[in-house]
């Protein structure tokens, strides 16, 4: 299986990247053999992958990074780089290749310090591979200062360094950076394509794969999580019952609090899985004595770790809450489809009775206003409005219609 098989429903993008990988391979080969360089090349030093959540931006970037490091002998026979089996492909995909740096933040933003470290690394020549590749999966989280630091590296790249940036849309990246990148847009995979990859790659039962692919409307990561995590399915089922419970003001406020509590619990569970081990590893590295007593001068390091863990917990809570709001939006989309009598496939077929009841109990105009209220809540959370206040305003709007 080649690295390009991981790009679900992205045939056009795959073709463009395959051509670029061929040219990149020819370029390195020409330099090594001291022969004339190809006149025209589809390869460039900076790429920007955009697309909706679940479209596979990070997967695409990693696949391209693997193809750039491919060492398969089939390349000399005309094969496309990216075999998926050689050491270059394998280590790039699992994140252990010495010349492939994958940046994915668990925090709310990527700051200047981290970006400067990346820029310094980008100036180095490849150690063992064919290219020095920097994959930034959350380029939309760069602060303005960090973006300006990155701009310098993108403007004046090292000869064999490639930047692969991922963001939801062009507007999420500084204009000065995106103007210096080759832009590829990914689309949301079809429900059938997502179900197929879950069955083929993850061994999910076909019926379950089809149900979760339909429920997430083509979001590969969320579909896989729903299929394999019982807690995720339970949380989603609880969220989808919210529209049936907002009958009065008290119920609205209670539902909002429960939604916040569920997101907090999710963040707490994630933190418990990683923070304890991270803290113990840090103490061991700093030379903690018997009883966990820390050496002098290490209090600042531990405080910095605690602050990082708090910021990560905040992001996890917001991400969990945002997923709940996306599920609510999909529910009202189904209601709107029933109200208009379209033949659009429903995302929540298992709730058909509840959907029919909601459709009969309101008008399409009211449903649209409810969808707009959910969107307004997501925007408020992006602007750092207190989560409980934002969700309470949303549940009141859902009741009012």
Short mmCIF file of C-alpha atoms in Angstrom, two decimals:
data_model
loop_
_atom_site.label_atom_id
_atom_site.label_comp_id
_atom_site.label_asym_id
_atom_site.label_seq_id
_atom_site.Cartn_x
_atom_site.Cartn_y
_atom_site.Cartn_z
CA UNK A 1 0.00 0.00 0.00
CA UNK A 2 1.52 3.34 -1.06
CA UNK A 3 1.42 6.50 1.03
CA UNK A 4 -1.10 7.94 -1.43
CA UNK A 5 -3.68 5.34 -0.42
CA UNK A 6 -4.10 7.24 2.86
CA UNK A 7 -5.56 10.24 1.01
CA UNK A 8 -9.25 9.36 1.14
CA UNK A 9 -11.32 11.00 -1.59
CA UNK A 10 -8.51 13.36 -2.68
CA UNK A 11 -7.71 12.05 -6.16
CA UNK A 12 -6.91 15.47 -7.67
CA UNK A 13 -4.59 16.46 -4.82
CA UNK A 14 -2.90 13.04 -4.95
CA UNK A 15 -2.12 13.52 -8.62
CA UNK A 16 -0.56 16.94 -8.02
CA UNK A 17 1.56 15.70 -5.14
CA UNK A 18 2.69 12.60 -7.04
CA UNK A 19 3.94 14.84 -9.87
CA UNK A 20 5.71 17.10 -7.38
CA UNK A 21 7.33 14.09 -5.66
CA UNK A 22 8.63 12.86 -9.02
CA UNK A 23 10.16 16.26 -9.76
CA UNK A 24 11.62 16.48 -6.25
CA UNK A 25 13.25 13.08 -6.74
CA UNK A 26 14.64 14.13 -10.11
CA UNK A 27 15.97 17.35 -8.59
CA UNK A 28 17.89 15.56 -5.80
CA UNK A 29 19.18 12.94 -8.22
CA UNK A 30 20.43 15.63 -10.63
CA UNK A 31 22.25 17.49 -7.85
CA UNK A 32 23.87 14.28 -6.59
CA UNK A 33 25.02 13.31 -10.09
CA UNK A 34 26.13 16.87 -10.93
CA UNK A 35 23.92 16.88 -14.03
CA UNK A 36 21.79 19.75 -15.40
CA UNK A 37 18.68 20.47 -13.34
CA UNK A 38 15.21 19.91 -14.84
CA UNK A 39 13.98 23.05 -16.61
CA UNK A 40 10.43 23.01 -15.25
CA UNK A 41 9.46 21.55 -11.89
CA UNK A 42 6.21 21.07 -10.03
CA UNK A 43 8.16 20.98 -6.77
CA UNK A 44 8.42 24.03 -4.53
CA UNK A 45 9.80 24.79 -1.07
CA UNK A 46 6.53 25.72 0.70
CA UNK A 47 3.07 24.16 0.56
CA UNK A 48 -0.21 25.10 2.22
CA UNK A 49 -2.91 22.44 2.63
CA UNK A 50 -6.38 23.72 3.48
CA UNK A 51 -9.71 21.99 3.86
CA UNK A 52 -12.56 21.44 6.31
CA UNK A 53 -12.03 19.43 9.51
CA UNK A 54 -11.74 15.74 8.73
CA UNK A 55 -10.61 16.23 5.13
CA UNK A 56 -7.16 14.81 5.95
CA UNK A 57 -4.88 17.85 5.85
CA UNK A 58 -2.31 16.36 8.24
CA UNK A 59 -2.49 12.94 6.61
CA UNK A 60 -1.83 14.52 3.22
CA UNK A 61 1.15 16.48 4.51
CA UNK A 62 2.64 13.39 6.15
CA UNK A 63 2.14 11.32 2.99
CA UNK A 64 3.93 13.97 0.91
CA UNK A 65 6.75 14.13 3.48
CA UNK A 66 7.14 10.35 3.21
CA UNK A 67 7.21 10.52 -0.60
CA UNK A 68 9.97 13.15 -0.47
CA UNK A 69 12.07 10.81 1.71
CA UNK A 70 11.25 7.65 -0.26
CA UNK A 71 14.27 5.46 -1.03
CA UNK A 72 12.52 2.69 -2.96
CA UNK A 73 14.62 1.29 -5.85
CA UNK A 74 11.47 1.33 -7.99
CA UNK A 75 11.97 5.08 -8.46
CA UNK A 76 14.80 4.39 -10.89
CA UNK A 77 12.39 2.28 -12.96
CA UNK A 78 9.79 5.03 -13.21
CA UNK A 79 7.88 4.25 -10.02
CA UNK A 80 6.18 7.04 -8.10
CA UNK A 81 8.00 8.00 -4.87
CA UNK A 82 5.98 7.04 -1.83
CA UNK A 83 6.06 3.24 -1.85
CA UNK A 84 5.02 3.06 1.81
CA UNK A 85 7.41 0.19 2.61
CA UNK A 86 10.95 1.57 2.49
CA UNK A 87 12.69 2.93 5.58
CA UNK A 88 12.25 6.53 4.42
CA UNK A 89 8.48 6.18 3.98
CA UNK A 90 7.93 4.14 7.15
CA UNK A 91 9.87 6.38 9.52
CA UNK A 92 8.32 9.52 8.03
CA UNK A 93 4.80 8.23 8.54
CA UNK A 94 5.33 7.18 12.15
CA UNK A 95 7.22 10.36 13.02
CA UNK A 96 10.71 9.00 13.71
CA UNK A 97 12.57 10.16 10.58
CA UNK A 98 15.55 12.35 11.50
CA UNK A 99 14.75 14.88 8.76
CA UNK A 100 10.96 15.09 9.16
CA UNK A 101 9.82 17.39 11.96
CA UNK A 102 6.08 17.18 12.73
CA UNK A 103 4.64 20.07 14.73
CA UNK A 104 1.26 19.60 16.38
CA UNK A 105 0.39 21.71 19.37
CA UNK A 106 -1.83 20.68 22.27
CA UNK A 107 -2.04 24.34 23.33
CA UNK A 108 -4.17 27.23 22.13
CA UNK A 109 -1.38 28.78 20.04
CA UNK A 110 2.15 28.37 18.67
CA UNK A 111 4.42 31.09 19.99
CA UNK A 112 7.53 32.92 18.83
CA UNK A 113 10.00 30.77 20.79
CA UNK A 114 8.82 27.48 19.28
CA UNK A 115 8.78 28.98 15.79
CA UNK A 116 12.31 30.32 16.11
CA UNK A 117 13.50 26.84 17.06
CA UNK A 118 11.84 25.48 13.92
CA UNK A 119 13.38 28.14 11.72
CA UNK A 120 16.85 27.32 13.06
CA UNK A 121 16.27 23.64 12.33
CA UNK A 122 15.05 24.45 8.82
CA UNK A 123 18.42 26.00 7.98
CA UNK A 124 20.19 22.66 8.50
CA UNK A 125 21.02 20.29 5.66
CA UNK A 126 19.31 16.88 5.68
CA UNK A 127 21.09 14.49 8.04
CA UNK A 128 20.13 11.14 6.49
CA UNK A 129 17.24 11.87 4.13
CA UNK A 130 16.80 13.58 0.81
CA UNK A 131 15.02 16.68 2.17
CA UNK A 132 14.61 18.54 5.44
CA UNK A 133 10.80 18.55 5.88
CA UNK A 134 8.87 20.63 8.43
CA UNK A 135 5.20 19.62 8.80
CA UNK A 136 3.16 22.17 10.75
CA UNK A 137 -0.26 20.61 11.35
CA UNK A 138 -1.69 23.66 13.16
CA UNK A 139 -0.42 26.63 11.14
CA UNK A 140 -3.68 28.43 11.95
CA UNK A 141 -2.59 28.57 15.61
CA UNK A 142 0.51 30.66 14.94
CA UNK A 143 0.45 33.95 16.81
CA UNK A 144 1.06 37.07 14.74
CA UNK A 145 4.62 37.31 16.05
CA UNK A 146 5.28 33.64 15.30
CA UNK A 147 3.88 34.10 11.80
CA UNK A 148 6.30 36.94 11.14
CA UNK A 149 9.20 34.74 12.32
CA UNK A 150 8.08 31.96 9.98
CA UNK A 151 7.72 34.40 7.07
CA UNK A 152 11.47 35.02 6.99
CA UNK A 153 12.18 31.29 6.63
CA UNK A 154 9.60 30.88 3.88
CA UNK A 155 10.95 33.92 2.01
CA UNK A 156 14.57 32.72 2.11
CA UNK A 157 14.44 28.90 2.29
CA UNK A 158 17.43 26.63 2.60
CA UNK A 159 18.19 24.71 -0.64
CA UNK A 160 16.69 21.37 0.45
CA UNK A 161 14.14 22.39 3.07
CA UNK A 162 10.39 22.01 2.50
CA UNK A 163 7.65 23.58 4.62
CA UNK A 164 4.27 21.80 4.70
CA UNK A 165 1.65 23.96 6.44
CA UNK A 166 -1.90 22.86 7.29
CA UNK A 167 -4.84 25.14 8.10
CA UNK A 168 -8.65 25.05 7.76
CA UNK A 169 -8.71 27.93 5.25
CA UNK A 170 -6.52 30.52 3.55
CA UNK A 171 -7.86 33.21 5.88
CA UNK A 172 -6.34 31.38 8.87
CA UNK A 173 -2.81 32.08 7.62
CA UNK A 174 -1.06 35.44 7.26
CA UNK A 175 -1.41 36.79 3.69
CA UNK A 176 2.34 37.25 3.43
CA UNK A 177 2.90 33.55 4.20
CA UNK A 178 0.17 32.09 2.02
CA UNK A 179 1.32 34.18 -0.95
CA UNK A 180 4.66 32.34 -0.82
CA UNK A 181 3.17 28.84 -0.64
CA UNK A 182 1.69 26.55 -3.25
CA UNK A 183 -1.91 26.09 -2.16
CA UNK A 184 -3.83 22.81 -2.36
CA UNK A 185 -7.47 22.57 -1.27
CA UNK A 186 -8.81 19.30 0.12
CA UNK A 187 -12.49 18.42 0.14
CA UNK A 188 -14.59 16.48 2.60
CA UNK A 189 -14.48 12.76 1.65
CA UNK A 190 -17.74 11.06 0.78
CA UNK A 191 -19.50 8.98 3.42
CA UNK A 192 -18.93 5.86 1.32
CA UNK A 193 -15.18 6.57 1.05
CA UNK A 194 -14.84 7.03 4.82
CA UNK A 195 -16.80 3.84 5.55
CA UNK A 196 -14.61 1.92 3.10
CA UNK A 197 -11.35 3.04 4.70
CA UNK A 198 -12.65 2.19 8.20
CA UNK A 199 -13.48 -1.34 7.07
CA UNK A 200 -10.33 -1.83 5.03
CA UNK A 201 -7.73 -0.22 7.30
CA UNK A 202 -9.21 -0.43 10.80
CA UNK A 203 -11.21 -3.65 10.60
CA UNK A 204 -14.50 -1.99 11.62
CA UNK A 205 -17.70 -3.91 10.90
CA UNK A 206 -19.33 -2.59 7.70
CA UNK A 207 -22.62 -1.65 9.39
CA UNK A 208 -20.87 0.27 12.17
CA UNK A 209 -18.48 1.92 9.70
CA UNK A 210 -21.38 3.11 7.55
CA UNK A 211 -23.26 4.46 10.59
CA UNK A 212 -20.36 6.44 12.04
CA UNK A 213 -19.30 7.75 8.63
CA UNK A 214 -22.82 9.00 8.06
CA UNK A 215 -23.04 10.47 11.57
CA UNK A 216 -19.81 12.46 11.15
CA UNK A 217 -20.53 13.44 7.53
CA UNK A 218 -17.14 12.37 6.18
CA UNK A 219 -14.86 13.36 9.09
CA UNK A 220 -12.38 10.46 9.12
CA UNK A 221 -10.87 11.04 12.56
CA UNK A 222 -14.19 11.49 14.34
CA UNK A 223 -15.69 8.50 12.55
CA UNK A 224 -12.82 6.30 13.70
CA UNK A 225 -13.17 7.54 17.27
CA UNK A 226 -16.93 6.93 17.34
CA UNK A 227 -16.41 3.44 16.00
CA UNK A 228 -13.78 2.51 18.61
CA UNK A 229 -14.62 4.60 21.71
CA UNK A 230 -17.78 3.75 23.61
CA UNK A 231 -17.46 6.89 25.78
CA UNK A 232 -17.44 9.07 22.68
CA UNK A 233 -20.65 7.44 21.45
CA UNK A 234 -22.31 7.95 24.84
CA UNK A 235 -21.33 11.63 24.96
CA UNK A 236 -22.63 12.21 21.45
CA UNK A 237 -25.96 10.51 22.25
CA UNK A 238 -26.37 12.77 25.32
CA UNK A 239 -25.64 15.90 23.28
CA UNK A 240 -28.21 15.01 20.63
CA UNK A 241 -30.94 14.79 23.28
CA UNK A 242 -30.43 18.46 24.23
CA UNK A 243 -32.96 19.93 21.74
CA UNK A 244 -35.69 17.79 23.29
CA UNK A 245 -34.98 19.11 26.79
CA UNK A 246 -34.96 22.92 26.43
CA UNK A 247 -38.65 23.41 27.31
CA UNK A 248 -38.20 26.20 29.87
CA UNK A 249 -35.54 28.56 31.20
CA UNK A 250 -34.49 26.20 33.99
CA UNK A 251 -34.05 23.34 31.57
CA UNK A 252 -31.97 25.55 29.27
CA UNK A 253 -29.59 26.53 32.06
CA UNK A 254 -29.32 22.94 33.29
CA UNK A 255 -28.60 21.64 29.78
CA UNK A 256 -25.89 24.28 29.31
CA UNK A 257 -24.22 23.33 32.59
CA UNK A 258 -24.30 19.64 31.71
CA UNK A 259 -22.72 20.36 28.32
CA UNK A 260 -19.89 22.29 29.98
CA UNK A 261 -19.45 19.59 32.63
CA UNK A 262 -19.20 16.90 29.94
CA UNK A 263 -16.49 18.87 28.11
CA UNK A 264 -14.63 19.41 31.39
CA UNK A 265 -14.82 15.71 32.21
CA UNK A 266 -13.49 14.84 28.76
CA UNK A 267 -10.56 17.24 29.25
CA UNK A 268 -9.92 15.79 32.71
CA UNK A 269 -9.78 12.23 31.37
CA UNK A 270 -7.33 13.23 28.64
CA UNK A 271 -5.19 15.09 31.20
CA UNK A 272 -5.12 12.14 33.59
CA UNK A 273 -3.86 9.90 30.80
CA UNK A 274 -0.85 12.09 29.98
CA UNK A 275 -0.14 14.68 32.66
CA UNK A 276 0.83 12.27 35.45
CA UNK A 277 3.40 10.45 33.33
CA UNK A 278 4.70 13.73 31.91
CA UNK A 279 5.17 15.15 35.41
CA UNK A 280 6.90 12.01 36.69
CA UNK A 281 9.22 11.94 33.68
CA UNK A 282 10.13 15.58 34.25
CA UNK A 283 10.87 14.96 37.95
CA UNK A 284 13.07 12.00 37.06
CA UNK A 285 14.94 14.06 34.47
CA UNK A 286 15.54 16.82 37.01
CA UNK A 287 16.86 14.35 39.58
CA UNK A 288 14.05 14.21 42.15
CA UNK A 289 15.16 12.70 45.43
CA UNK A 290 13.40 10.25 47.80
CA UNK A 291 9.79 11.21 48.45
CA UNK A 292 9.70 13.30 45.27
CA UNK A 293 11.79 16.12 46.75
CA UNK A 294 13.03 18.37 43.95
CA UNK A 295 16.58 19.78 43.72
CA UNK A 296 17.09 23.49 44.28
CA UNK A 297 16.48 25.70 41.25
CA UNK A 298 13.96 23.42 39.52
CA UNK A 299 10.76 25.09 40.77
CA UNK A 300 10.57 27.32 37.70
CA UNK A 301 10.76 24.34 35.33
CA UNK A 302 7.95 22.53 37.16
CA UNK A 303 5.83 25.69 37.20
CA UNK A 304 6.29 26.05 33.44
CA UNK A 305 5.17 22.43 32.96
CA UNK A 306 2.07 23.01 35.11
CA UNK A 307 1.16 26.11 33.09
CA UNK A 308 1.57 24.15 29.86
CA UNK A 309 -0.70 21.39 31.16
CA UNK A 310 -3.36 23.92 32.16
CA UNK A 311 -3.32 25.50 28.69
CA UNK A 312 -3.54 22.07 27.10
CA UNK A 313 -6.52 21.19 29.30
CA UNK A 314 -8.25 24.42 28.24
CA UNK A 315 -7.80 23.57 24.58
CA UNK A 316 -9.04 20.01 25.10
CA UNK A 317 -12.16 21.32 26.81
CA UNK A 318 -12.85 23.77 24.00
CA UNK A 319 -12.26 21.13 21.35
CA UNK A 320 -14.66 18.74 23.09
CA UNK A 321 -17.29 21.47 23.38
CA UNK A 322 -16.84 22.40 19.74
CA UNK A 323 -17.41 18.80 18.67
CA UNK A 324 -20.68 18.79 20.63
CA UNK A 325 -21.79 21.95 18.83
CA UNK A 326 -20.93 20.40 15.46
CA UNK A 327 -23.11 17.39 16.34
CA UNK A 328 -25.97 19.74 17.25
CA UNK A 329 -25.59 21.55 13.94
CA UNK A 330 -25.80 18.23 12.08
CA UNK A 331 -28.99 17.38 14.01
CA UNK A 332 -30.72 20.61 12.98
CA UNK A 333 -29.49 20.12 9.44
CA UNK A 334 -31.41 16.83 9.42
CA UNK A 335 -34.47 18.62 10.79
CA UNK A 336 -34.23 21.22 8.04
CA UNK A 337 -33.93 18.50 5.39
CA UNK A 338 -37.15 16.88 6.66
CA UNK A 339 -38.97 20.23 6.77
CA UNK A 340 -38.10 20.91 3.14
CA UNK A 341 -38.85 17.35 2.10
CA UNK A 342 -35.50 16.82 0.38
CA UNK A 343 -33.95 13.46 -0.40
CA UNK A 344 -30.73 14.46 1.36
CA UNK A 345 -29.26 11.57 3.37
CA UNK A 346 -29.75 12.09 7.10
CA UNK A 347 -26.75 12.01 9.43
CA UNK A 348 -28.77 10.77 12.41
CA UNK A 349 -31.07 8.12 11.02
CA UNK A 350 -31.18 6.32 14.38
CA UNK A 351 -33.08 9.35 15.76
CA UNK A 352 -35.72 9.49 13.04
CA UNK A 353 -38.67 9.71 15.46
CA UNK A 354 -37.12 12.63 17.36
CA UNK A 355 -36.20 14.36 14.10
CA UNK A 356 -39.77 14.05 12.84
CA UNK A 357 -41.08 15.50 16.08
CA UNK A 358 -38.70 18.48 15.92
CA UNK A 359 -39.53 19.05 12.25
CA UNK A 360 -43.29 19.08 12.90
CA UNK A 361 -42.93 21.32 15.96
CA UNK A 362 -41.23 24.25 14.23
CA UNK A 363 -40.76 26.02 10.91
CA UNK A 364 -37.72 26.00 8.58
CA UNK A 365 -37.10 29.63 9.55
CA UNK A 366 -36.91 28.68 13.24
CA UNK A 367 -34.55 25.80 12.44
CA UNK A 368 -32.24 28.17 10.54
CA UNK A 369 -32.24 30.56 13.49
CA UNK A 370 -31.23 27.68 15.77
CA UNK A 371 -28.37 26.74 13.45
CA UNK A 372 -27.26 30.37 13.48
CA UNK A 373 -27.38 30.38 17.30
CA UNK A 374 -25.03 27.39 17.40
CA UNK A 375 -22.67 29.11 14.95
CA UNK A 376 -22.75 32.26 17.11
CA UNK A 377 -21.85 30.18 20.16
CA UNK A 378 -18.83 28.70 18.36
CA UNK A 379 -17.70 32.19 17.34
CA UNK A 380 -18.10 33.44 20.90
CA UNK A 381 -15.94 30.60 22.19
CA UNK A 382 -13.27 31.51 19.62
CA UNK A 383 -13.31 35.05 21.05
CA UNK A 384 -12.66 33.63 24.55
CA UNK A 385 -16.15 34.35 25.89
CA UNK A 386 -16.76 32.41 29.11
CA UNK A 387 -17.94 28.96 27.91
CA UNK A 388 -20.91 28.72 30.29
CA UNK A 389 -22.26 32.13 29.27
CA UNK A 390 -21.91 31.33 25.57
CA UNK A 391 -23.63 27.95 25.89
CA UNK A 392 -26.42 29.37 28.08
CA UNK A 393 -27.14 32.02 25.45
CA UNK A 394 -27.25 29.28 22.82
CA UNK A 395 -29.65 27.01 24.72
CA UNK A 396 -31.99 29.97 25.33
CA UNK A 397 -31.93 30.72 21.60
CA UNK A 398 -32.66 27.07 20.82
CA UNK A 399 -35.73 27.26 23.04
CA UNK A 400 -36.92 30.50 21.47
CA UNK A 401 -36.45 29.30 17.90
#
